[in-house]
Backbone as CSV, one residue per row, in Angstrom:
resi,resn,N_x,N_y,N_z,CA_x,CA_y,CA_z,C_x,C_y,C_z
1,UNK,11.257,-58.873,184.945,11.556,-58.535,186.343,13.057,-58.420,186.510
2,UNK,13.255,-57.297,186.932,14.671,-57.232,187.315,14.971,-57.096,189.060
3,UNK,16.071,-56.919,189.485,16.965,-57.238,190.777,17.378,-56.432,191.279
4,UNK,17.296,-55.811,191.999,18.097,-54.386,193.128,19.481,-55.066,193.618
5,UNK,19.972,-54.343,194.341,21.161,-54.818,194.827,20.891,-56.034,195.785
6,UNK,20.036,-55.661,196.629,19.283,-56.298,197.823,18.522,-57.823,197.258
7,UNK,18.897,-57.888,196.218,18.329,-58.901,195.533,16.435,-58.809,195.554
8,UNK,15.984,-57.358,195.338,14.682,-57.759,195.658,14.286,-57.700,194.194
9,UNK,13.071,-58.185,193.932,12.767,-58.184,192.747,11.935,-56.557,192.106
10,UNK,11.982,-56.075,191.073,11.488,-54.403,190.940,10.628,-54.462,189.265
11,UNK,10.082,-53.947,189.354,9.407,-54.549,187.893,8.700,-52.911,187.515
12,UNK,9.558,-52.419,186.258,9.407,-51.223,185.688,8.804,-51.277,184.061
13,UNK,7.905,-49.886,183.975,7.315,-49.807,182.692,7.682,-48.346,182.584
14,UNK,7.760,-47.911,181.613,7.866,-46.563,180.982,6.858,-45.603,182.455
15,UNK,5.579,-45.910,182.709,4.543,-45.399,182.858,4.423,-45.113,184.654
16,UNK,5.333,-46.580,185.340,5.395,-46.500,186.810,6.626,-47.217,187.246
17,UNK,6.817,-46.993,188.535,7.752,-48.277,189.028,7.101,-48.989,190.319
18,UNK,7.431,-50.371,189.873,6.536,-51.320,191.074,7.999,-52.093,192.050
19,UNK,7.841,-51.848,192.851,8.862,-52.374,193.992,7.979,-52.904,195.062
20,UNK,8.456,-54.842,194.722,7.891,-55.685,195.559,9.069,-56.166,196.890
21,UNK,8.820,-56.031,197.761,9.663,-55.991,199.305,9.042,-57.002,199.954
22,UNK,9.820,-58.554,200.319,9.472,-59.523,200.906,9.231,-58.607,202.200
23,UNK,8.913,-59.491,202.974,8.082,-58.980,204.257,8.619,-59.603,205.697
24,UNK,9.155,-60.836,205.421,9.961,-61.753,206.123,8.654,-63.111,206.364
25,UNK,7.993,-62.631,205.518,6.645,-63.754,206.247,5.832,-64.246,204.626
26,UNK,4.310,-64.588,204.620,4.106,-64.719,203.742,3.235,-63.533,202.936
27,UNK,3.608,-62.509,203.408,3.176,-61.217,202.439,3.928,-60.317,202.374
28,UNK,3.946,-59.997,201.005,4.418,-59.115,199.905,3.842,-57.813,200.026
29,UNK,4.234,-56.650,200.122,3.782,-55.286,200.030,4.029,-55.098,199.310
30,UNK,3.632,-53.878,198.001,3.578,-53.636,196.746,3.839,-52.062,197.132
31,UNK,4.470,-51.288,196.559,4.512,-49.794,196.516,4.419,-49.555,195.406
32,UNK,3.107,-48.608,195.017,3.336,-48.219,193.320,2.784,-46.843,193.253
33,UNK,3.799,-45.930,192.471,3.034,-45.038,192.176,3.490,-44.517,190.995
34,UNK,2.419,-44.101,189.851,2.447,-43.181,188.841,3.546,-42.208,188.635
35,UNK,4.169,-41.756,187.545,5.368,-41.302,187.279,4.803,-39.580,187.514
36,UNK,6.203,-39.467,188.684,5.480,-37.927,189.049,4.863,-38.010,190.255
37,UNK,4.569,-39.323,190.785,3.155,-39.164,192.325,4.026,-40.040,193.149
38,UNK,4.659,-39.533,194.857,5.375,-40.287,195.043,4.618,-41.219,196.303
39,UNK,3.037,-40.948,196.548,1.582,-41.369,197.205,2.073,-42.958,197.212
40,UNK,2.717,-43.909,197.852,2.873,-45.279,197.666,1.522,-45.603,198.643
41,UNK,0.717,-46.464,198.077,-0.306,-47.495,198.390,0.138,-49.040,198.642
42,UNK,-0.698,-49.993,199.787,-0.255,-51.085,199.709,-0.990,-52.055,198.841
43,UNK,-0.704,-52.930,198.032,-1.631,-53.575,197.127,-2.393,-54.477,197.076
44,UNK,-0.616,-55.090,197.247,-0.674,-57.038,197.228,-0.663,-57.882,198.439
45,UNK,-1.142,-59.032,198.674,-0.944,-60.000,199.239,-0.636,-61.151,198.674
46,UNK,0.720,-61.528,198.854,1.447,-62.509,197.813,0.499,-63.940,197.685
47,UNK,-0.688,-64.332,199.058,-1.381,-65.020,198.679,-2.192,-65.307,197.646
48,UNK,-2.507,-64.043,197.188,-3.739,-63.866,196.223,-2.814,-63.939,195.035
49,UNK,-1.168,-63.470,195.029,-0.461,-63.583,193.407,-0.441,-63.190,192.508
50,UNK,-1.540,-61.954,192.624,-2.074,-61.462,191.343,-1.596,-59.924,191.873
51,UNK,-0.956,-58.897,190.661,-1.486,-57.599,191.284,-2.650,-57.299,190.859
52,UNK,-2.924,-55.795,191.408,-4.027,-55.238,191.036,-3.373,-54.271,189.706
53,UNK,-3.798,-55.010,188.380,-4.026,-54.229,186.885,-4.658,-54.346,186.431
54,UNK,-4.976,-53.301,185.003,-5.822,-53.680,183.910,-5.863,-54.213,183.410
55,UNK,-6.539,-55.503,183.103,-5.986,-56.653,182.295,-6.638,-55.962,180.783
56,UNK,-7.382,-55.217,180.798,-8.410,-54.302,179.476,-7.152,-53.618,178.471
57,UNK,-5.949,-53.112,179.594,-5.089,-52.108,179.222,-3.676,-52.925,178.398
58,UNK,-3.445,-53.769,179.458,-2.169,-54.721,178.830,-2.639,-55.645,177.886
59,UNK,-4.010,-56.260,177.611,-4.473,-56.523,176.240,-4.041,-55.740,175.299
60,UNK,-5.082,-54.685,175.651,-4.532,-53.672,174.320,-3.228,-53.532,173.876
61,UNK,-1.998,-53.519,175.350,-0.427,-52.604,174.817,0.171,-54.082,173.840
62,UNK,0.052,-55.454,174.401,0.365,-56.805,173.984,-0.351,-56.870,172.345
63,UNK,-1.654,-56.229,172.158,-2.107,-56.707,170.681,-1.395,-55.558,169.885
64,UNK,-1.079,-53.890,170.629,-0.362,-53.410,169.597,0.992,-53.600,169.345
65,UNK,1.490,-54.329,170.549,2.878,-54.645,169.972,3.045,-55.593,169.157
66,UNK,2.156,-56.766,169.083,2.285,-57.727,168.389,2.245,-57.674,166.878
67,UNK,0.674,-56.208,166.891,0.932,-55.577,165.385,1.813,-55.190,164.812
68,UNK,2.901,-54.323,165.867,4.216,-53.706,165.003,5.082,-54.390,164.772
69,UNK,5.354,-55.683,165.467,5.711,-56.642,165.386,5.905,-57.182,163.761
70,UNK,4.676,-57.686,163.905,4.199,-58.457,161.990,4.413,-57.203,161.327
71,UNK,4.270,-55.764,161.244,4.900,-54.929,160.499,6.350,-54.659,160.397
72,UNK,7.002,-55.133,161.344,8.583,-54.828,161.355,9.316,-55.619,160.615
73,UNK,8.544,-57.297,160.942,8.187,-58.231,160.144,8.411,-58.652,158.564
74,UNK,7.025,-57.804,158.186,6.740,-58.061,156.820,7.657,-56.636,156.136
75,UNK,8.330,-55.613,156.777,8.343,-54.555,156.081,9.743,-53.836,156.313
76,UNK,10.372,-53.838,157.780,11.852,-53.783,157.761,12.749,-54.995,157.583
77,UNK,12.634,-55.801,158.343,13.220,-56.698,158.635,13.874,-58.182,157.755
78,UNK,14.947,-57.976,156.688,15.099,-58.643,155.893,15.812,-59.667,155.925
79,UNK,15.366,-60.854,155.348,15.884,-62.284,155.671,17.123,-62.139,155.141
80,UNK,18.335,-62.933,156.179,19.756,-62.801,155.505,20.726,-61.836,156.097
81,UNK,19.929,-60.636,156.631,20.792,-59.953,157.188,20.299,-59.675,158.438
82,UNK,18.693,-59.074,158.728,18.152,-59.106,160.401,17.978,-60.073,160.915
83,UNK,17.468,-61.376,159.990,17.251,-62.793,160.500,17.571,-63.494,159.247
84,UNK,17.218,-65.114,160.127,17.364,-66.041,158.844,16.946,-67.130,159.229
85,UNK,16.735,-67.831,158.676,16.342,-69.560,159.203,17.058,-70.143,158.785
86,UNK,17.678,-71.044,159.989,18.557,-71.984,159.908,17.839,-73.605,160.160
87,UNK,18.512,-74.533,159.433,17.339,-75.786,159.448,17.232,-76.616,160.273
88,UNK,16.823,-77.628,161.148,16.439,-77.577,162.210,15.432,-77.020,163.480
89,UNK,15.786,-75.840,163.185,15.248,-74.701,163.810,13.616,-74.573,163.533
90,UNK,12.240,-74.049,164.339,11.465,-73.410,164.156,10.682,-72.607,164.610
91,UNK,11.357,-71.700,164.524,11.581,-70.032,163.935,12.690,-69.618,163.724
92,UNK,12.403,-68.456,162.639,13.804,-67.920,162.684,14.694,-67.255,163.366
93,UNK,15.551,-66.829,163.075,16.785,-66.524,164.232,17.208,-65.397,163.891
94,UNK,16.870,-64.549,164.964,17.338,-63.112,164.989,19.394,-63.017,165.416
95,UNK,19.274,-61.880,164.110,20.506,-61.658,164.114,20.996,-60.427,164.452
96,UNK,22.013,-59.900,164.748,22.582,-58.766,165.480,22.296,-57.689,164.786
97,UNK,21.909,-57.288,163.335,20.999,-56.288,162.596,19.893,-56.193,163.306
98,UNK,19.467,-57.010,162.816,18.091,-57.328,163.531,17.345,-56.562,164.703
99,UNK,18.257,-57.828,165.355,18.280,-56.366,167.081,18.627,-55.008,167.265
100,UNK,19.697,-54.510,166.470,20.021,-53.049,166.376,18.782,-53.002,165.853
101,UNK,17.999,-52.961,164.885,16.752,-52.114,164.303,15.879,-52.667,165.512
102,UNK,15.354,-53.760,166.612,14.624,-53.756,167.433,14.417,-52.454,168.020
103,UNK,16.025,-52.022,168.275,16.305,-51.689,169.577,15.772,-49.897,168.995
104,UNK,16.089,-49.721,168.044,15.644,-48.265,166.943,14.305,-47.956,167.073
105,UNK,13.636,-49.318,166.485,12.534,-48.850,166.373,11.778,-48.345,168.487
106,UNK,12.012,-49.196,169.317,11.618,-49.167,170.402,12.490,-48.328,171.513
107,UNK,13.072,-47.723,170.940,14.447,-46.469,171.652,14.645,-47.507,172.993
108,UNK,15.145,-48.431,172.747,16.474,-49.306,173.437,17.981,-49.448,173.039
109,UNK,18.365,-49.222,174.264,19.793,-49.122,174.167,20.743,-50.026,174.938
110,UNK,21.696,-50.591,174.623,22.330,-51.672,175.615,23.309,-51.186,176.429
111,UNK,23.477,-51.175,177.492,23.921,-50.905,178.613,25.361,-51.566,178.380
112,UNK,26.150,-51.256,179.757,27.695,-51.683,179.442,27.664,-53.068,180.244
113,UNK,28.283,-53.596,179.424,28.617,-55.829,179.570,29.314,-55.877,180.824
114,UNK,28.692,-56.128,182.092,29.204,-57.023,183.121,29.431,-58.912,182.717
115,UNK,30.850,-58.821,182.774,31.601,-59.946,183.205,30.682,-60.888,184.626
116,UNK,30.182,-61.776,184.614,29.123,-62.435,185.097,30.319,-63.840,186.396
117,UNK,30.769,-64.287,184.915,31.685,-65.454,185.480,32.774,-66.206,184.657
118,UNK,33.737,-66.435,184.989,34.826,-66.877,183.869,35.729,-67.921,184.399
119,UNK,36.124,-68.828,183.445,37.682,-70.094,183.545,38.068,-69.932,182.671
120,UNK,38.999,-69.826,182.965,40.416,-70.041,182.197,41.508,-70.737,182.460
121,UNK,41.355,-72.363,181.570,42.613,-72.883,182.271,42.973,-73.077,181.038
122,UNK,44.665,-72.318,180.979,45.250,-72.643,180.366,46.176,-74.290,179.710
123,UNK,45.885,-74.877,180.697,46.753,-76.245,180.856,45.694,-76.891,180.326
124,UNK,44.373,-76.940,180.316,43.240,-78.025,179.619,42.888,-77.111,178.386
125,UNK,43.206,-75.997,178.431,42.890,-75.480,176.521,41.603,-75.081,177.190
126,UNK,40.524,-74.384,178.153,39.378,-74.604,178.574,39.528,-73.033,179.127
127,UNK,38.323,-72.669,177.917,38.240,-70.781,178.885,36.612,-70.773,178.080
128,UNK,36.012,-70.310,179.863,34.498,-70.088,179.476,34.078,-68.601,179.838
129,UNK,33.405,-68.062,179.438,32.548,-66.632,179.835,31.365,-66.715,179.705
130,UNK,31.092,-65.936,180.997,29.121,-65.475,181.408,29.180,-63.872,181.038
131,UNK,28.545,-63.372,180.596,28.461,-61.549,180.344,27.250,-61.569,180.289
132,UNK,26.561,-60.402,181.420,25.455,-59.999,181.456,25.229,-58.563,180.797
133,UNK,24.013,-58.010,179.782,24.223,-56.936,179.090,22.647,-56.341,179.492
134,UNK,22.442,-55.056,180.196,21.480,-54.691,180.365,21.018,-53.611,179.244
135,UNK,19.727,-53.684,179.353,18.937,-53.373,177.928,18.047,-51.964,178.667
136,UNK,18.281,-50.717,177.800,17.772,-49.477,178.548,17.083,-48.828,177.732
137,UNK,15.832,-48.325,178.412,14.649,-47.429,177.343,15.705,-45.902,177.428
138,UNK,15.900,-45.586,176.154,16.907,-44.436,176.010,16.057,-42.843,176.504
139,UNK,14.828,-42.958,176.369,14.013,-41.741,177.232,13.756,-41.554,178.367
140,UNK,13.845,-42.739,178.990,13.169,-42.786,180.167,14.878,-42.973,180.958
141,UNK,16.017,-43.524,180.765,17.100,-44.428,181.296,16.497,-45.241,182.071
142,UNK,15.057,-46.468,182.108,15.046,-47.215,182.553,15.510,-48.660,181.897
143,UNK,16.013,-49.368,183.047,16.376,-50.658,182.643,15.246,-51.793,182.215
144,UNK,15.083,-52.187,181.533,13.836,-52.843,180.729,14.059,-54.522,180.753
145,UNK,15.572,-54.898,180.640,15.826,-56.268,180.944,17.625,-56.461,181.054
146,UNK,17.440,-57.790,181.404,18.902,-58.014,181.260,19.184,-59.063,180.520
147,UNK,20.055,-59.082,179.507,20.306,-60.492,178.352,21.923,-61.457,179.651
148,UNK,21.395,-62.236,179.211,23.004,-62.960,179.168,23.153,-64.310,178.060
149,UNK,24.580,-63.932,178.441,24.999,-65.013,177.318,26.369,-65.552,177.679
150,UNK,26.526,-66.868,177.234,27.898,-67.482,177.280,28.377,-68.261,176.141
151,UNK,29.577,-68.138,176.395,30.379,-69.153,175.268,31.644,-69.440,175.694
152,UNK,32.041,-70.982,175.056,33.638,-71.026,176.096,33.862,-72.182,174.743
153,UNK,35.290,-72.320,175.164,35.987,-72.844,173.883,35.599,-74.588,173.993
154,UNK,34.598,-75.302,174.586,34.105,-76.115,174.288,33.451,-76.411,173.065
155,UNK,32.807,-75.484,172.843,31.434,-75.311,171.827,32.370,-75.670,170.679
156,UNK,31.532,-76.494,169.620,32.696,-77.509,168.519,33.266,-76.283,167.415
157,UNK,32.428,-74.892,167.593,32.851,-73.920,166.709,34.256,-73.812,167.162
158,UNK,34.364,-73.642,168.356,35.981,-72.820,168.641,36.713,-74.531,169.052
159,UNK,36.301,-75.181,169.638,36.945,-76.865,169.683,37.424,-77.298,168.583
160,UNK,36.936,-77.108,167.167,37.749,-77.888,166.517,38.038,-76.970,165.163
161,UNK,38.757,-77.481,164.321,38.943,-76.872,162.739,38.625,-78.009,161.589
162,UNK,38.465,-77.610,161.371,38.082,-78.516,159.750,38.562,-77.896,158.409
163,UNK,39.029,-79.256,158.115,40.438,-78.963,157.100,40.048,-80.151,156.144
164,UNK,40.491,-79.901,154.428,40.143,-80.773,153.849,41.150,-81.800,153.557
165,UNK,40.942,-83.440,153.502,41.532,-84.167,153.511,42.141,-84.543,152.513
166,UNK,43.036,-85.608,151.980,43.786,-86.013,150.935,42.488,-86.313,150.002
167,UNK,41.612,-87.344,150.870,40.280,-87.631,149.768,39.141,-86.924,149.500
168,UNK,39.426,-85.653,149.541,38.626,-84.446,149.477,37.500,-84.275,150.339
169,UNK,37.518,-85.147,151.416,36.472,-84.844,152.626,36.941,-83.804,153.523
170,UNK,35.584,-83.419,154.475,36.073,-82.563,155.385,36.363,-83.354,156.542
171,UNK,37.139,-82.761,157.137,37.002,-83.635,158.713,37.839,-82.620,159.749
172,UNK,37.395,-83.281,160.770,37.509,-82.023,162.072,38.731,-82.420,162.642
173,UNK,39.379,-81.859,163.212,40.568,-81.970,163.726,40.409,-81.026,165.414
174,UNK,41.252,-81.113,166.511,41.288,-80.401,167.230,41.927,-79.248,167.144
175,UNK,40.905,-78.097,167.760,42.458,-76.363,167.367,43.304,-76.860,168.589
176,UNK,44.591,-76.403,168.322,46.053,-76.747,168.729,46.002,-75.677,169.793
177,UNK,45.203,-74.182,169.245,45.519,-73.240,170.383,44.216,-72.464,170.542
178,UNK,43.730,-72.881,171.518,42.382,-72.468,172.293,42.691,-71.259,172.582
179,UNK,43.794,-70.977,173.553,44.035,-69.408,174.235,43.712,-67.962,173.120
180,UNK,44.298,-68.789,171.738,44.022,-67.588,171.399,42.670,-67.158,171.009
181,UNK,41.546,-67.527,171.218,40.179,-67.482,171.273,39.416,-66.707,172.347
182,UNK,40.759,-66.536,173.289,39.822,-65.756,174.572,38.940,-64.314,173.967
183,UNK,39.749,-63.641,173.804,38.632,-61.963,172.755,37.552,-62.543,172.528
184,UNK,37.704,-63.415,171.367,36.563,-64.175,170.516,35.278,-64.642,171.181
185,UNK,35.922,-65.294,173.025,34.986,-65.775,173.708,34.246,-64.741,173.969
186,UNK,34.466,-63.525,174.588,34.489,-62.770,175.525,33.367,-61.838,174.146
187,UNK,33.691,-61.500,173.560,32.658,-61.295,172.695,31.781,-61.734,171.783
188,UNK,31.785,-63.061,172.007,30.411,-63.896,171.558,29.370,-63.895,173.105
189,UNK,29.981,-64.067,174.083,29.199,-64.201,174.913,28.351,-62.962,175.280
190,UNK,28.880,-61.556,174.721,28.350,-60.281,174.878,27.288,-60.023,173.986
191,UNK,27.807,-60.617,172.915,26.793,-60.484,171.551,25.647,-61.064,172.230
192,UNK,25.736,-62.576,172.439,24.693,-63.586,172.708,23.646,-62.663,173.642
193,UNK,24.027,-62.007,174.899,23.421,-61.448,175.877,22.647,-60.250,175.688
194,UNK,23.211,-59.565,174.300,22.474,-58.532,174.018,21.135,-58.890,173.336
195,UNK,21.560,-59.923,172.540,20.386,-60.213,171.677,19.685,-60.992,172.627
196,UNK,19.871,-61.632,173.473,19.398,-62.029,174.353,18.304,-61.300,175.533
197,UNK,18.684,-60.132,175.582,18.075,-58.723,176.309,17.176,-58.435,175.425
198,UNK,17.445,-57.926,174.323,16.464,-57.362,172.898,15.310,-58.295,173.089
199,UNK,15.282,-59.741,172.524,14.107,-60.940,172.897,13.550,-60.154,174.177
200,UNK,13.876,-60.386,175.697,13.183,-60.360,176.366,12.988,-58.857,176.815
201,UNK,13.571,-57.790,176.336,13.061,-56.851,176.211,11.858,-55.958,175.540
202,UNK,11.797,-57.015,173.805,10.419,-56.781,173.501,9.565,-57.846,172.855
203,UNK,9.726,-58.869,173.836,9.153,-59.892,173.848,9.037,-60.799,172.082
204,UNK,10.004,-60.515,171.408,9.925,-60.495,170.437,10.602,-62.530,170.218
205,UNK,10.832,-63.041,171.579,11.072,-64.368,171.148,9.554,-65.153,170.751
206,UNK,8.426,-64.722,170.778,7.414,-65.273,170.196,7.762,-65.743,168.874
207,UNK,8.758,-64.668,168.158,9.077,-64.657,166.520,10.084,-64.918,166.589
208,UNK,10.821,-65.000,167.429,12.272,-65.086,167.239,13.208,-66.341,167.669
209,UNK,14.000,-66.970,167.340,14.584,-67.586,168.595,15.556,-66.955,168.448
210,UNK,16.951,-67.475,169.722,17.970,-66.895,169.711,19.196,-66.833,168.314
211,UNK,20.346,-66.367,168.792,21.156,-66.019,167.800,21.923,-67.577,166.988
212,UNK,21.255,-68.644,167.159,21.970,-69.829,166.623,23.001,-69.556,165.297
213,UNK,22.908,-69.165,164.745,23.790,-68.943,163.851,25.236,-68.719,164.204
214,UNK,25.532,-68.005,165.853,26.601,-68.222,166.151,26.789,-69.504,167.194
215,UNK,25.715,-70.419,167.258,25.775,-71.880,168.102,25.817,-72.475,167.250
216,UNK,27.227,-72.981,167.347,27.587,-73.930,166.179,27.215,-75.422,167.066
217,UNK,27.113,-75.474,167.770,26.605,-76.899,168.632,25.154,-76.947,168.061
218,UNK,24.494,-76.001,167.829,23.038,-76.103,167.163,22.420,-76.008,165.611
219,UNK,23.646,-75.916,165.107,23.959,-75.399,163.726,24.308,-76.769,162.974
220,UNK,23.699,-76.887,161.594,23.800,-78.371,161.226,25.273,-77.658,160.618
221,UNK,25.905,-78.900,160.331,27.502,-78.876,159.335,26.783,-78.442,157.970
222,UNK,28.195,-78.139,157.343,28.138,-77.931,156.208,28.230,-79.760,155.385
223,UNK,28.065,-79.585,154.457,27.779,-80.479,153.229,29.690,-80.373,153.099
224,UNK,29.991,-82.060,152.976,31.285,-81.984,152.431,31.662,-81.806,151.038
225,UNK,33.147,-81.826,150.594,33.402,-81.580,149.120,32.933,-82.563,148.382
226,UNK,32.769,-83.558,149.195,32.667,-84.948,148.197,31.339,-85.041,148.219
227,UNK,30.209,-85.016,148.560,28.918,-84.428,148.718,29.050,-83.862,147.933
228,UNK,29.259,-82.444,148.157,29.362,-81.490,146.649,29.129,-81.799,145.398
229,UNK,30.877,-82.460,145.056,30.979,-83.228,143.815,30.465,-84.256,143.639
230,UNK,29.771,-85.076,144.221,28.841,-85.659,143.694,27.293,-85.581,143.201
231,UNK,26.998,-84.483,144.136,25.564,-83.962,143.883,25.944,-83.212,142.263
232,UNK,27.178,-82.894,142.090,27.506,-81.990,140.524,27.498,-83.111,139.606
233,UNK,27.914,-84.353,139.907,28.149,-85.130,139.111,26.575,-85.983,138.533
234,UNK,25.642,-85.951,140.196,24.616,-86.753,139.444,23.558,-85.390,138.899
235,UNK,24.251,-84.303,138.764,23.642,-83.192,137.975,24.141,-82.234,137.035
236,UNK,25.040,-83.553,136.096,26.123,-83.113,135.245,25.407,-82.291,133.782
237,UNK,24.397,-83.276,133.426,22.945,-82.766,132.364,22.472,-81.743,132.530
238,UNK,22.168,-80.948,133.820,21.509,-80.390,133.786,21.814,-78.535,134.334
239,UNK,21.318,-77.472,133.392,21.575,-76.474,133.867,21.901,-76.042,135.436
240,UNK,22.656,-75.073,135.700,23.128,-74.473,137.058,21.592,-73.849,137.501
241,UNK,21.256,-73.471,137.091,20.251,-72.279,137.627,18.507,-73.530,137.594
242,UNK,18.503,-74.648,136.972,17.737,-75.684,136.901,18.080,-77.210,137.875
243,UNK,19.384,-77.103,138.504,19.913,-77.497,139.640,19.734,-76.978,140.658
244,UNK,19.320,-75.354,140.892,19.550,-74.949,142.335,18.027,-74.945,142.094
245,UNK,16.954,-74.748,141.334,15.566,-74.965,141.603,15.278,-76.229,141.839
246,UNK,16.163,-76.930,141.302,15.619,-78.505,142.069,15.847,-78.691,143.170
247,UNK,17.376,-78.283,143.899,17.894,-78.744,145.262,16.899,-77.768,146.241
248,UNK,16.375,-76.736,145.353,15.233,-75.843,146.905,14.352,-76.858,147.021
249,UNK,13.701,-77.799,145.447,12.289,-77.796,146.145,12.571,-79.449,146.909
250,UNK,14.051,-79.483,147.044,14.050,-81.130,147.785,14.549,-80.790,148.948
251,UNK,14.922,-79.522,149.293,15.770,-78.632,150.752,14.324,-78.126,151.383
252,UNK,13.294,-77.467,150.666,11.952,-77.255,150.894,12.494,-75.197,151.470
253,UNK,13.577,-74.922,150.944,13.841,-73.467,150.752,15.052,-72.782,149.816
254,UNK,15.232,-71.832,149.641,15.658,-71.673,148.360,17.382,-71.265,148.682
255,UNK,17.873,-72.308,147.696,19.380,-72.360,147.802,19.676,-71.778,146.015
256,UNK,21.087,-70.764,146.473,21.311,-70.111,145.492,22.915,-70.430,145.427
257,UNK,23.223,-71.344,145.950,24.608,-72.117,145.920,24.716,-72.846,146.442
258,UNK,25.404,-74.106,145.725,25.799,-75.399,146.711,26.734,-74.967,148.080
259,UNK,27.017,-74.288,148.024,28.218,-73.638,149.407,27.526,-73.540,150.697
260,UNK,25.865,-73.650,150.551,25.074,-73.215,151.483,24.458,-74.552,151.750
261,UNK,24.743,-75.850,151.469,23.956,-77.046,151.696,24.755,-77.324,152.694
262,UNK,23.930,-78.296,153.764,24.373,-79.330,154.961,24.486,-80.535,154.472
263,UNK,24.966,-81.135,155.539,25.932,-82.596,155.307,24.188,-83.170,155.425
264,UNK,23.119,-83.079,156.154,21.997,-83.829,155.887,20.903,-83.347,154.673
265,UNK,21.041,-82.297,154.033,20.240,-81.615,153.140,20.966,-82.443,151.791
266,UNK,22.452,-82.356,152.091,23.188,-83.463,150.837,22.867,-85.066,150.435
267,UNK,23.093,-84.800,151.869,21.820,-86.853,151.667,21.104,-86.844,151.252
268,UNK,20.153,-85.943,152.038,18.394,-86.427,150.700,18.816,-85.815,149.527
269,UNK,19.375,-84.722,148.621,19.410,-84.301,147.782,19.922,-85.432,146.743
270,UNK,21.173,-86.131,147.270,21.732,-87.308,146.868,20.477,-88.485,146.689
271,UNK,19.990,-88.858,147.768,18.939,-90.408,147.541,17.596,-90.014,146.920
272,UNK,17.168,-88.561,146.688,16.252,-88.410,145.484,16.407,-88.117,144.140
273,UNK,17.925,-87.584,144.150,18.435,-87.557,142.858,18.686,-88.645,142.026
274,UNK,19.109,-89.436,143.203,19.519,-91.090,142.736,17.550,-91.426,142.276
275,UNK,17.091,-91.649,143.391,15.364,-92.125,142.829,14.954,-91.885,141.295
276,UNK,15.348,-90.000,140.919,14.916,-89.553,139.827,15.631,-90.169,138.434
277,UNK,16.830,-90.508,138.640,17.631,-91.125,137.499,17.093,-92.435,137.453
278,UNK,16.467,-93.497,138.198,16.838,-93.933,138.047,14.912,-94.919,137.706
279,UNK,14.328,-93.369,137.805,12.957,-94.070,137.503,13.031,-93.943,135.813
């Protein structure tokens, strides 16, 4: 459902446009007519809540999308670059490929990024952005949804840096200069909103969740150096390529470099490695 100026609510399909008009009371008038017929009928009574559709018809359009779906799925859509799973997480996380091929396969197009809401204070290091990105069927130029998204230099990605220490740990430090992050904000929060539109444009968050990969607040850490070198050390015996088949099947997915482990995937990797030596 999208918003007129008037703030009314308008709810469009390729096929019609439905424009619901409060009434000032407790009924809703419905105007709908077929693309091409400009015959408006009254429908609804907001009591009843329901319109009058096919529920026979939107079965059907919902089971074939869902099919192309699991085909886009199993057959475009490749882990690593359209999506990926990140741990924690369950489902995977659509990524900005990803959505460009959504948007291909379903001739959607993203509209130009309204600026929503913004701070910027320079004196607290503190700049946030709202960007709203509307999502458009490229045949029809109807508007299909609207994504939004935000990001502001709170989030621990742009809050802090991490730098390695004298004792080869990582550790976080505060960035010194936030300001220069504003761009950075201003287009994460655009990104976020598009992919954000794409989901609710083709309902594709059933499979999807959002773009976490750039929410580093939702994103586990990386595995420190000393982690590292120790997981190398209590796997000094044993082949490289017979190390990373062990650390998948104790990660429970497949790691093709230590560079890609978390600070909690290193723990257990560590206290079962330790178990295995030591049975």
């Amino acid at each position: 459902m999208d918003f007129s100026k008037n703030n009314e609510p308008v709810l469009n399909d390729s096929a019609n446009i439905v424009h619901i008009n409060s009434a000032g009371d407790d009924t809703v008038t419905v105007d709908a007519g077929a693309a091409g017929n400009g015959n408006a009928k009254p429908a609804v009574d907001a009591r009843a809540g329901v319109l009058r559709v096919n529920p026979d018809a939107e079965i059907e359009k919902t089971m074939q999308m869902r099919e192309t779906f699991n085909k886009l799925f199993n057959n475009l859509l490749q882990q690593g670059i359209d999506f990926d799973r990140i741990p924690g997480t369950d489902k995977p996380t659509l990524l900005k490929p990803g959505a460009d091929l959504l948007c291909q396969v379903f001739h959607f197009a993203s509209g130009e990024p309204k600026l929503l809401s913004s701070i910027e204070d320079f004196q607290k290091g503190i700049f946030s952005y709202t960007v709203a990105v509307p999502i458009i069927h490229r045949d029809t130029q109807t508007l299909v949804s609207t994504g939004i998204g935000s990001a502001n230099s709170y989030e621990v990605k742009y809050k802090y840096r991490y730098v390695d220490s004298e004792k080869g740990e990582r550790v976080r430090v505060l960035n010194p200069d936030p300001a220069d992050q504003q761009n950075t904000l201003v287009k994460m929060a655009a990104k976020r909103a598009y992919i954000d539109g794409v989901l609710k444009a083709t309902g594709a968050s059933r499979m999807f969740t959002q773009d976490v990969e750039d929410m580093a607040w939702l994103a586990p850490e990386k595995a420190s150096i000393k982690q590292i070198n120790y997981i190398r050390m209590l796997y000094r015996n044993v082949e490289e390529n017979k190390m990373l088949e062990s650390i998948s099947g104790i990660t429970g997915r497949k790691v093709e470099s230590l560079d890609e482990i978390y600070r909690e995937e290193a723990s257990k990797i560590i206290e079962e490695r330790k178990k295995y030596t030591r049975s």
